[in-house]
Tab-separated table of C-alpha atoms and ligand atoms in Angstrom:
chain	number	residue	atom	x	y	z
A	1	MET	CA	-15.068	13.086	-2.385
A	2	ALA	CA	-15.118	9.237	-4.333
A	3	LEU	CA	-14.546	7.072	-1.272
A	4	GLY	CA	-15.527	3.437	-1.175
A	5	GLU	CA	-17.748	1.010	-0.115
A	6	GLU	CA	-15.727	0.418	3.666
A	7	LEU	CA	-17.311	3.583	5.065
A	8	VAL	CA	-20.216	2.507	5.692
A	9	PRO	CA	-20.530	1.647	8.711
A	10	LYS	CA	-21.675	-2.381	9.877
A	11	PHE	CA	-23.462	-1.050	13.610
A	12	TRP	CA	-25.979	1.557	14.262
A	13	ILE	CA	-25.465	4.433	17.179
A	14	ASN	CA	-27.954	3.649	20.033
A	15	ILE	CA	-28.150	7.357	22.273
A	16	LEU	CA	-30.443	5.858	24.868
A	17	PRO	CA	-28.422	4.433	26.967
A	18	SER	CA	-25.347	8.060	26.900
A	19	LEU	CA	-28.337	9.902	27.421
A	20	PRO	CA	-27.743	12.834	30.542
A	21	LYS	CA	-31.412	11.989	32.151
A	22	ALA	CA	-33.391	8.247	31.331
A	23	LEU	CA	-36.128	8.548	28.514
A	24	PRO	CA	-39.505	9.110	30.591
A	25	LYS	CA	-41.460	5.936	28.934
A	26	PRO	CA	-44.075	6.249	26.493
A	27	ILE	CA	-47.646	6.064	28.453
A	28	LYS	CA	-51.436	5.186	28.117
A	29	PRO	CA	-53.895	8.446	28.346
A	30	ASP	CA	-54.627	6.881	31.749
A	31	GLY	CA	-51.274	6.802	33.561
A	32	PRO	CA	-49.830	3.371	33.050
A	33	VAL	CA	-46.322	2.612	31.048
A	34	VAL	CA	-46.691	1.272	27.759
A	35	LYS	CA	-44.978	-2.872	27.655
A	36	PRO	CA	-43.312	-3.316	24.586
A	37	ASN	CA	-45.562	-6.111	23.351
A	38	GLU	CA	-48.722	-3.251	23.790
A	39	LEU	CA	-46.545	-2.420	19.934
A	40	GLU	CA	-45.840	-5.918	18.167
A	41	ARG	CA	-49.288	-5.133	17.154
A	42	ILE	CA	-48.550	-2.567	14.926
A	43	PHE	CA	-45.284	-2.754	14.344
A	44	ALA	CA	-42.502	-5.173	13.267
A	45	GLY	CA	-40.455	-7.227	16.499
A	46	GLU	CA	-37.573	-6.170	15.847
A	47	LEU	CA	-38.429	-2.040	15.530
A	48	VAL	CA	-40.337	-1.780	18.906
A	49	ARG	CA	-36.862	-3.549	20.305
A	50	GLN	CA	-34.846	-1.418	19.190
A	51	GLU	CA	-37.069	1.049	20.382
A	52	PHE	CA	-37.009	0.518	23.562
A	53	SER	CA	-32.568	-1.170	23.464
A	54	SER	CA	-30.436	-0.069	25.703
A	55	GLU	CA	-27.839	-2.213	23.760
A	56	GLU	CA	-24.475	1.130	22.295
A	57	ARG	CA	-24.629	-0.102	18.871
A	58	ILE	CA	-26.744	-2.281	16.920
A	59	LYS	CA	-26.213	-3.763	13.919
A	60	ILE	CA	-26.784	-3.752	10.338
A	61	PRO	CA	-28.115	-6.512	8.940
A	62	GLU	CA	-25.002	-6.997	6.023
A	63	TYR	CA	-28.430	-7.436	3.339
A	64	VAL	CA	-29.344	-3.714	4.837
A	65	ARG	CA	-25.451	-2.540	4.150
A	66	ASP	CA	-24.710	-4.022	0.686
A	67	ILE	CA	-28.617	-2.041	-0.426
A	68	TYR	CA	-27.711	1.073	1.654
A	69	ILE	CA	-23.898	0.930	-0.952
A	70	GLU	CA	-26.370	-0.246	-3.563
A	71	LEU	CA	-28.365	2.761	-3.981
A	72	GLY	CA	-25.462	4.695	-3.235
A	73	ARG	CA	-23.784	5.157	0.072
A	74	PRO	CA	-21.375	6.335	1.695
A	75	THR	CA	-23.640	10.337	0.355
A	76	PRO	CA	-21.121	12.355	-0.180
A	77	LEU	CA	-19.310	14.997	2.055
A	78	LEU	CA	-18.208	17.981	0.112
A	79	ARG	CA	-17.175	21.633	1.417
A	80	ALA	CA	-19.397	25.119	-0.318
A	81	ARG	CA	-16.062	26.855	-0.939
A	82	MET	CA	-17.938	29.387	-2.882
A	83	LEU	CA	-20.597	30.026	0.059
A	84	GLU	CA	-17.167	30.692	2.765
A	85	SER	CA	-16.086	33.098	-0.380
A	86	PHE	CA	-19.770	34.631	-0.747
A	87	LEU	CA	-19.568	35.324	3.280
A	88	HIS	CA	-15.737	36.473	3.481
A	89	THR	CA	-16.070	33.765	5.705
A	90	PRO	CA	-13.071	32.071	8.195
A	91	ALA	CA	-14.900	29.171	8.157
A	92	ARG	CA	-15.065	26.145	6.498
A	93	ILE	CA	-18.486	24.312	5.508
A	94	PHE	CA	-19.032	20.846	4.848
A	95	PHE	CA	-21.771	19.599	4.060
A	96	LYS	CA	-22.977	15.838	3.482
A	97	TYR	CA	-25.954	15.838	1.013
A	98	GLU	CA	-28.463	13.623	1.684
A	99	GLY	CA	-30.432	14.315	-1.986
A	100	ALA	CA	-27.468	11.685	-3.126
A	101	MET	CA	-29.975	8.761	-2.513
A	102	PRO	CA	-32.099	7.898	-5.691
A	103	THR	CA	-35.546	9.260	-3.447
A	104	GLY	CA	-33.930	12.271	-2.904
A	105	SER	CA	-33.823	12.826	0.728
A	106	HIS	CA	-32.283	11.076	4.085
A	107	LYS	CA	-35.330	8.771	4.187
A	108	ILE	CA	-34.603	5.729	2.550
A	109	ASN	CA	-31.710	5.049	4.935
A	110	THR	CA	-34.475	4.034	7.672
A	111	ALA	CA	-36.974	3.179	4.820
A	112	ILE	CA	-35.084	0.044	3.939
A	113	PRO	CA	-34.216	-1.545	7.625
A	114	GLN	CA	-38.009	-1.419	7.813
A	115	ALA	CA	-38.798	-2.944	5.194
A	116	TYR	CA	-36.397	-5.950	5.888
A	117	TYR	CA	-37.390	-6.664	9.248
A	118	ASN	CA	-41.183	-6.721	8.579
A	119	SER	CA	-40.074	-8.663	5.053
A	120	ILE	CA	-38.593	-11.327	8.135
A	121	GLU	CA	-41.337	-11.935	9.735
A	122	GLY	CA	-43.553	-12.781	7.481
A	123	ILE	CA	-45.234	-9.447	7.373
A	124	GLU	CA	-46.890	-9.182	3.554
A	125	ARG	CA	-47.531	-5.293	3.871
A	126	VAL	CA	-46.754	-2.092	4.897
A	127	VAL	CA	-48.538	0.711	5.313
A	128	THR	CA	-47.819	4.744	6.483
A	129	GLU	CA	-49.426	7.251	5.599
A	130	THR	CA	-47.287	10.521	4.147
A	131	GLY	CA	-47.244	14.135	2.855
A	132	ALA	CA	-45.683	15.719	0.930
A	133	GLY	CA	-44.154	12.306	-0.150
A	134	GLN	CA	-40.509	12.145	1.144
A	135	TRP	CA	-41.331	9.244	3.080
A	136	GLY	CA	-43.935	7.516	1.279
A	137	SER	CA	-41.944	7.276	-1.447
A	138	ALA	CA	-38.385	6.056	0.025
A	139	LEU	CA	-40.465	3.465	1.609
A	140	SER	CA	-42.364	2.439	-1.420
A	141	LEU	CA	-38.784	2.139	-3.198
A	142	ALA	CA	-37.370	-0.232	-0.068
A	143	GLY	CA	-41.032	-1.821	-0.731
A	144	ALA	CA	-40.161	-2.476	-3.351
A	145	LEU	CA	-36.157	-3.540	-2.984
A	146	VAL	CA	-37.365	-5.990	0.045
A	147	GLY	CA	-40.678	-7.787	-1.323
A	148	VAL	CA	-42.707	-5.863	1.017
A	149	LYS	CA	-46.208	-4.811	-0.612
A	150	VAL	CA	-46.756	-1.016	0.181
A	151	ARG	CA	-49.539	0.888	1.371
A	152	VAL	CA	-49.891	4.681	1.661
A	153	PHE	CA	-52.351	6.898	2.052
A	154	MET	CA	-51.892	10.267	1.122
A	155	VAL	CA	-53.220	13.368	2.417
A	156	ARG	CA	-55.429	14.425	0.144
A	157	VAL	CA	-54.712	17.812	-0.995
A	158	SER	CA	-50.950	16.693	-1.459
A	159	TYR	CA	-52.551	14.152	-3.813
A	160	TYR	CA	-54.049	15.476	-6.477
A	161	GLN	CA	-51.206	19.666	-5.772
A	162	LYS	CA	-47.414	17.946	-5.765
A	163	PRO	CA	-48.486	14.506	-8.116
A	164	TYR	CA	-45.495	14.532	-8.379
A	165	ARG	CA	-44.344	11.751	-5.752
A	166	ARG	CA	-47.585	9.831	-6.038
A	167	THR	CA	-45.992	9.131	-9.182
A	168	LEU	CA	-43.272	8.550	-7.587
A	169	MET	CA	-44.443	6.210	-5.380
A	170	GLN	CA	-46.636	4.086	-8.062
A	171	VAL	CA	-43.826	4.020	-10.077
A	172	TYR	CA	-42.464	1.378	-7.567
A	173	GLY	CA	-44.770	-0.968	-7.406
A	174	ALA	CA	-46.945	0.761	-4.047
A	175	GLU	CA	-50.757	1.154	-3.451
A	176	VAL	CA	-51.435	5.627	-2.693
A	177	TYR	CA	-54.925	6.138	-1.493
A	178	PRO	CA	-56.098	9.875	-1.289
A	179	SER	CA	-56.984	10.534	2.681
A	180	PRO	CA	-60.019	10.946	3.681
A	181	SER	CA	-60.274	6.982	2.041
A	182	GLU	CA	-63.223	5.015	1.323
A	183	LEU	CA	-60.862	2.342	1.718
A	184	THR	CA	-61.126	2.665	5.665
A	185	GLU	CA	-64.605	2.683	8.224
A	186	PHE	CA	-62.778	6.391	9.523
A	187	GLY	CA	-62.073	7.600	5.979
A	188	SER	CA	-65.584	6.869	3.774
A	189	SER	CA	-67.416	8.221	7.407
A	190	LEU	CA	-65.253	11.786	6.948
A	191	LEU	CA	-66.540	11.280	3.463
A	192	ARG	CA	-69.748	10.685	3.559
A	193	GLU	CA	-69.821	13.669	6.231
A	194	TYR	CA	-67.917	15.498	3.338
A	195	PRO	CA	-66.474	14.438	0.422
A	196	GLU	CA	-64.220	17.042	-0.180
A	197	ASN	CA	-62.333	17.039	3.308
A	198	PRO	CA	-58.533	17.810	2.059
A	199	GLY	CA	-57.443	15.732	4.401
A	200	SER	CA	-54.353	15.720	7.425
A	201	LEU	CA	-51.533	13.463	8.739
A	202	GLY	CA	-53.483	13.134	11.500
A	203	ILE	CA	-56.647	11.557	9.429
A	204	ALA	CA	-53.671	9.572	7.623
A	205	ILE	CA	-51.794	8.187	10.478
A	206	SER	CA	-55.699	7.068	11.343
A	207	GLU	CA	-56.847	5.039	7.823
A	208	ALA	CA	-53.409	3.207	8.103
A	209	ILE	CA	-53.505	2.045	11.644
A	210	GLU	CA	-56.718	0.937	11.293
A	211	ASP	CA	-55.712	-0.596	7.684
A	212	VAL	CA	-52.970	-2.352	9.976
A	213	LEU	CA	-55.148	-3.422	12.106
A	214	ARG	CA	-57.525	-5.123	9.697
A	215	ALA	CA	-54.952	-7.474	7.547
A	216	GLU	CA	-52.961	-10.078	10.326
A	217	LYS	CA	-50.532	-9.556	8.251
A	218	SER	CA	-49.655	-5.738	7.781
A	219	ARG	CA	-48.006	-3.484	9.880
A	220	TYR	CA	-47.562	0.543	10.304
A	221	CYS	CA	-44.293	2.385	9.711
A	222	LEU	CA	-43.214	5.790	10.516
A	223	GLY	CA	-40.732	7.970	9.523
A	224	SER	CA	-39.379	10.004	12.024
A	225	VAL	CA	-39.142	10.897	15.135
A	226	LEU	CA	-39.415	7.197	16.744
A	227	ASN	CA	-36.418	5.860	19.141
A	228	HIS	CA	-35.000	3.515	15.725
A	229	VAL	CA	-35.699	5.364	13.203
A	230	LEU	CA	-33.100	7.871	14.464
A	231	LEU	CA	-31.103	4.970	15.364
A	232	HIS	CA	-31.027	3.525	11.548
A	233	GLN	CA	-30.607	7.282	10.845
A	234	THR	CA	-27.374	7.377	12.374
A	235	VAL	CA	-25.154	5.993	9.273
A	236	ILE	CA	-25.418	9.824	8.007
A	237	GLY	CA	-22.739	10.589	11.249
A	238	GLN	CA	-20.957	8.400	11.044
A	239	GLU	CA	-19.774	8.591	7.144
A	240	ALA	CA	-19.795	11.980	7.520
A	241	LYS	CA	-16.696	11.123	10.901
A	242	VAL	CA	-14.544	9.407	9.072
A	243	GLN	CA	-14.792	11.203	6.082
A	244	LEU	CA	-13.246	14.825	8.022
A	245	GLU	CA	-10.839	12.919	9.897
A	246	LEU	CA	-9.323	11.724	6.458
A	247	LEU	CA	-9.679	15.187	5.582
A	248	GLY	CA	-8.152	16.069	8.915
A	249	GLU	CA	-11.272	18.400	10.232
A	250	HIS	CA	-13.193	18.037	12.778
A	251	PRO	CA	-16.875	19.489	13.214
A	252	ASP	CA	-17.038	22.667	15.795
A	253	VAL	CA	-20.699	23.418	15.200
A	254	ILE	CA	-22.744	20.794	13.484
A	255	ILE	CA	-26.122	22.036	12.221
A	256	GLY	CA	-29.977	20.399	10.575
A	257	CYS	CA	-33.415	20.955	10.231
A	258	VAL	CA	-35.396	19.823	12.028
A	259	GLY	CA	-39.329	18.441	11.431
A	260	GLY	CA	-39.411	15.047	13.817
A	261	GLY	CA	-36.030	15.180	14.132
A	262	SER	CA	-34.734	12.120	12.427
A	263	ASN	CA	-32.035	14.229	10.025
A	264	PHE	CA	-30.423	16.242	12.347
A	265	ALA	CA	-29.711	12.860	15.058
A	266	GLY	CA	-28.882	11.002	11.839
A	267	LEU	CA	-25.873	13.895	11.429
A	268	ALA	CA	-25.323	14.612	14.627
A	269	TYR	CA	-25.778	11.809	18.101
A	270	PRO	CA	-23.151	9.852	16.785
A	271	PHE	CA	-20.751	13.282	17.421
A	272	ILE	CA	-23.155	14.144	20.798
A	273	VAL	CA	-21.971	10.524	22.100
A	274	ASP	CA	-18.820	12.101	21.688
A	275	LYS	CA	-19.637	15.848	23.395
A	276	LEU	CA	-21.477	13.620	26.541
A	277	LEU	CA	-18.166	11.894	26.794
A	278	GLY	CA	-16.818	14.475	27.416
A	279	LYS	CA	-14.464	14.089	24.360
A	280	ARG	CA	-15.563	17.168	22.423
A	281	SER	CA	-17.218	20.617	22.681
A	282	THR	CA	-18.084	20.303	19.492
A	283	ARG	CA	-22.307	22.862	19.529
A	284	PHE	CA	-25.718	21.255	18.367
A	285	ILE	CA	-27.555	23.917	16.169
A	286	ALA	CA	-31.633	21.837	15.489
A	287	ALA	CA	-33.298	25.035	12.756
A	288	GLU	CA	-36.558	25.079	13.068
A	289	PRO	CA	-39.615	27.005	10.814
A	290	LYS	CA	-40.609	30.462	13.109
A	291	ALA	CA	-44.534	28.674	12.294
A	292	VAL	CA	-43.900	25.296	13.905
A	293	PRO	CA	-41.789	26.253	16.765
A	294	SER	CA	-41.869	23.148	18.991
A	295	LEU	CA	-38.205	22.980	20.168
A	296	THR	CA	-37.694	26.839	20.809
A	297	SER	CA	-41.059	27.206	22.099
A	298	GLY	CA	-43.230	24.462	22.905
A	299	ASP	CA	-43.741	22.759	25.793
A	300	TYR	CA	-41.517	19.248	27.794
A	301	ARG	CA	-44.527	16.940	29.152
A	302	TYR	CA	-46.865	14.346	28.113
A	303	ASP	CA	-48.300	14.329	24.669
A	304	TYR	CA	-50.118	12.331	21.556
A	305	GLY	CA	-47.901	11.869	19.076
A	306	ASP	CA	-50.155	11.877	16.730
A	307	THR	CA	-52.568	14.742	15.528
A	308	ALA	CA	-55.802	11.973	16.241
A	309	GLY	CA	-54.628	11.067	19.810
A	310	LEU	CA	-54.586	7.477	19.304
A	311	THR	CA	-50.549	7.171	19.314
A	312	PRO	CA	-49.294	6.269	23.431
A	313	LEU	CA	-48.403	9.769	25.219
A	314	ILE	CA	-45.263	10.594	24.169
A	315	LYS	CA	-42.149	13.087	26.263
A	316	MET	CA	-41.737	15.767	23.677
A	317	LEU	CA	-41.133	19.753	23.364
A	318	THR	CA	-45.080	20.162	22.216
A	319	LEU	CA	-47.149	22.611	21.069
A	320	GLY	CA	-49.931	20.571	21.149
A	321	HIS	CA	-51.039	17.780	19.351
A	322	ASN	CA	-54.182	19.810	18.058
A	323	TYR	CA	-52.417	22.380	17.500
A	324	LYS	CA	-52.833	24.752	13.651
A	325	ILE	CA	-50.038	24.203	12.086
A	326	PRO	CA	-49.490	26.458	9.059
A	327	PRO	CA	-49.616	25.733	5.663
A	328	ILE	CA	-45.768	26.155	4.773
A	329	HIS	CA	-43.760	24.587	2.240
A	330	ALA	CA	-41.610	22.859	4.261
A	331	GLY	CA	-44.089	20.290	4.297
A	332	GLY	CA	-41.963	17.920	6.420
A	333	LEU	CA	-40.803	20.394	9.066
A	334	ARG	CA	-44.672	20.628	9.660
A	335	TYR	CA	-44.539	18.090	13.182
A	336	HIS	CA	-46.440	19.789	16.258
A	337	GLY	CA	-44.344	17.935	18.317
A	338	ALA	CA	-40.033	16.700	18.288
A	339	ALA	CA	-38.549	12.884	18.742
A	340	PRO	CA	-38.696	11.829	22.535
A	341	THR	CA	-34.123	11.806	22.603
A	342	LEU	CA	-33.756	15.810	20.940
A	343	SER	CA	-36.450	16.953	22.929
A	344	LEU	CA	-34.173	15.687	26.137
A	345	LEU	CA	-31.266	16.919	24.949
A	346	VAL	CA	-32.716	20.482	23.918
A	347	LYS	CA	-34.318	20.441	27.461
A	348	GLU	CA	-30.354	19.601	29.256
A	349	GLY	CA	-29.042	22.220	27.168
A	350	LEU	CA	-26.570	19.933	25.039
A	351	ILE	CA	-28.748	21.660	21.476
A	352	ASN	CA	-29.852	24.767	20.736
A	353	PRO	CA	-32.020	25.417	18.379
A	354	VAL	CA	-32.895	27.806	16.227
A	355	ALA	CA	-36.384	28.905	14.641
A	356	TYR	CA	-36.613	30.985	11.037
A	357	PRO	CA	-39.479	32.446	9.244
A	358	GLN	CA	-39.908	31.619	5.956
A	359	LYS	CA	-39.206	33.912	2.942
A	360	LYS	CA	-35.308	33.498	4.988
A	361	VAL	CA	-35.147	30.112	4.551
A	362	PHE	CA	-36.153	30.528	0.654
A	363	GLU	CA	-33.790	33.672	0.451
A	364	ALA	CA	-31.053	31.615	2.052
A	365	GLY	CA	-32.055	28.579	-0.320
A	366	ILE	CA	-31.720	30.480	-3.523
A	367	LEU	CA	-28.268	32.425	-2.989
A	368	PHE	CA	-26.776	27.630	-1.643
A	369	ALA	CA	-28.523	27.001	-5.688
A	370	LYS	CA	-26.850	30.039	-7.344
A	371	LEU	CA	-23.572	29.354	-5.727
A	372	GLU	CA	-22.969	26.077	-5.252
A	373	GLY	CA	-25.489	24.195	-8.133
A	374	ILE	CA	-27.837	22.120	-5.319
A	375	LEU	CA	-31.234	23.575	-4.684
A	376	PRO	CA	-31.977	22.277	-1.116
A	377	ALA	CA	-35.792	21.164	0.314
A	378	PRO	CA	-37.648	23.829	1.940
A	379	GLU	CA	-36.711	21.792	4.552
A	380	SER	CA	-33.203	22.099	3.851
A	381	ALA	CA	-32.843	25.888	3.235
A	382	HIS	CA	-33.616	26.391	7.414
A	383	ALA	CA	-30.002	24.251	8.511
A	384	ILE	CA	-28.857	26.344	5.137
A	385	LYS	CA	-29.930	29.294	6.838
A	386	ALA	CA	-28.615	28.681	10.075
A	387	VAL	CA	-25.125	27.994	8.363
A	388	ILE	CA	-24.997	30.953	7.728
A	389	ASP	CA	-26.140	32.941	10.766
A	390	GLU	CA	-22.749	30.855	11.815
A	391	ALA	CA	-20.061	31.456	9.346
A	392	ILE	CA	-21.435	35.643	9.211
A	393	ARG	CA	-20.495	35.149	13.050
A	394	ALA	CA	-17.263	33.591	12.798
A	395	ARG	CA	-16.412	35.983	10.554
A	396	LYS	CA	-17.117	39.084	13.216
A	397	GLU	CA	-14.884	37.353	15.797
A	398	GLY	CA	-12.229	35.929	13.264
A	399	THR	CA	-12.337	32.707	14.582
A	400	LYS	CA	-11.322	29.863	11.709
A	401	GLU	CA	-14.001	27.490	12.428
A	402	THR	CA	-15.541	24.421	10.819
A	403	ILE	CA	-19.004	23.811	9.829
A	404	LEU	CA	-20.828	20.444	9.111
A	405	PHE	CA	-24.838	20.738	8.113
A	406	ASN	CA	-26.516	18.105	6.947
A	407	LEU	CA	-28.232	19.187	3.586
A	408	SER	CA	-31.693	15.743	3.955
A	409	GLY	CA	-33.158	16.241	0.996
A	410	HIS	CA	-32.975	18.394	-3.086
A	411	GLY	CA	-36.069	20.402	-3.962
A	412	LEU	CA	-36.108	19.233	-7.323
A	413	LEU	CA	-39.603	17.920	-6.739
A	414	ASP	CA	-40.367	21.077	-4.982
A	415	LEU	CA	-39.991	23.477	-7.606
A	416	LYS	CA	-43.400	24.775	-7.195
A	417	SER	CA	-42.579	26.078	-3.714
A	418	TYR	CA	-39.512	28.151	-5.199
A	419	GLU	CA	-42.775	28.596	-8.680
A	420	ASP	CA	-44.503	30.622	-5.493
A	421	TYR	CA	-41.270	32.694	-3.483
A	422	LEU	CA	-39.913	34.200	-6.781
A	423	GLY	CA	-43.626	35.325	-7.979
A	424	GLY	CA	-44.632	36.161	-4.639
A	425	LYS	CA	-46.938	34.497	-3.917
A	426	THR	CA	-45.265	32.693	-0.677
A	427	LYS	CA	-47.302	34.527	2.612
A	428	SER	CA	-45.970	35.364	5.410
A	429	VAL	CA	-46.833	32.402	7.900
A	430	ASP	CA	-45.073	33.564	9.819
A	431	LYS	CA	-45.409	37.362	10.810
A	432	THR	CA	-50.011	36.203	10.898
A	433	PHE	CA	-49.038	33.934	13.477
A	434	TYR	CA	-46.440	36.000	15.610
B	1	PLP	C1	-38.346	14.732	6.193
B	1	PLP	C2	-37.533	15.020	6.092
B	1	PLP	C3	-36.815	16.352	6.787
B	1	PLP	C4	-38.086	16.230	8.158
B	1	PLP	O1	-37.769	15.916	9.226
B	1	PLP	P1	-37.166	14.714	9.518
B	1	PLP	O2	-36.835	13.657	10.821
B	1	PLP	O3	-36.723	15.968	11.035
B	1	PLP	O4	-36.161	14.941	9.822
B	1	PLP	C5	-36.319	17.300	6.594
B	1	PLP	N1	-35.322	17.699	5.637
B	1	PLP	C6	-36.272	16.487	3.800
B	1	PLP	C7	-35.620	16.143	2.660
B	1	PLP	C8	-36.810	15.444	4.769
B	1	PLP	O5	-37.888	15.657	4.154
């Protein structure tokens, strides 16, 4: 669809005031509620304000909206007709293609406002961690555009084994350190103990926060889970709504994959608000890996947001911050919990979670590539597996439904994972775990 920039929303949609129950507040390990101003040494002030905001919509700064347009928003809404006919389904399948954004995923939608608010608050450097590098490369590009320095702690094994996104970050001018690094005391202590330490996201977060606390004009940025991150992603669903309306369509089923929950929420929340108001009876399906089943098998309780236990406790569906996450290919879905708002909506029965084993997901991804041309990121292929199951169900029931899903990213920098799958090397991690 070639539709113009007027489709790019002027506001983000905040789910907080529409939730069926109040969202439990973050607390400290010894019990008291965390006050917003206590977070301002870590995050930009405006981002903290958005995190707790009760406004229904929050204005997108014009500068940010202009960059969204410059980089390619609105993203295309495409129809997967070949997949429909292959499955002999009466359902119509549409998807939002976030892989069309320059760093190849939806993550740039929040990276830009995060870098922007930091820059106007006089922050000179933003610091973050990254695993496979999708979030790190998005923030690196955002920093380059807005004029803020970017420092990324990249999990050491990924730094050496997945060099392409590391190079992309460096192209955009970011400083990238393999974590654990010599740059922080925590990293140095780990390297002294064991120089071959492969690192983990938990260690990288600890280093990023230590680094931020050491420099007055540094702040930390996070790529998923938090309310303000999900808020920024709602441009996806708002665009999709108008694009579908122009085609005379309205979705009956909405599907996305879930790591921390941001791409799912970005597509789904603008539609869920309508469902909560009783306007629509849309169904929502959140697809996750069977190896990291926080939505389908997690407990709804207070837990640390990170592996190291440095963050406040947040109430969410979690497998426990110590959960040993198997080394599945969908690196972006390797998170022990899920966003607090998404967890609450699953708990209240408004979103149905499903979990798939890795091999089924690759099968779905490859089928999609052969039929539609786009090779999905292994993360996004989880959503595609759910789409296929729903389309087959619609065939059996003979219902002419409209299915909408989020193709959160392309898989062109994940070819190694597909190579392993084709070469039979993809482990049945799920069988050993279940
Ligand atoms: C990071 C990532 C995800 C998972 O993160 P969410 O916050 O759950 O969206 C999914 N798909 C892609 C392509 C990603 O880069």
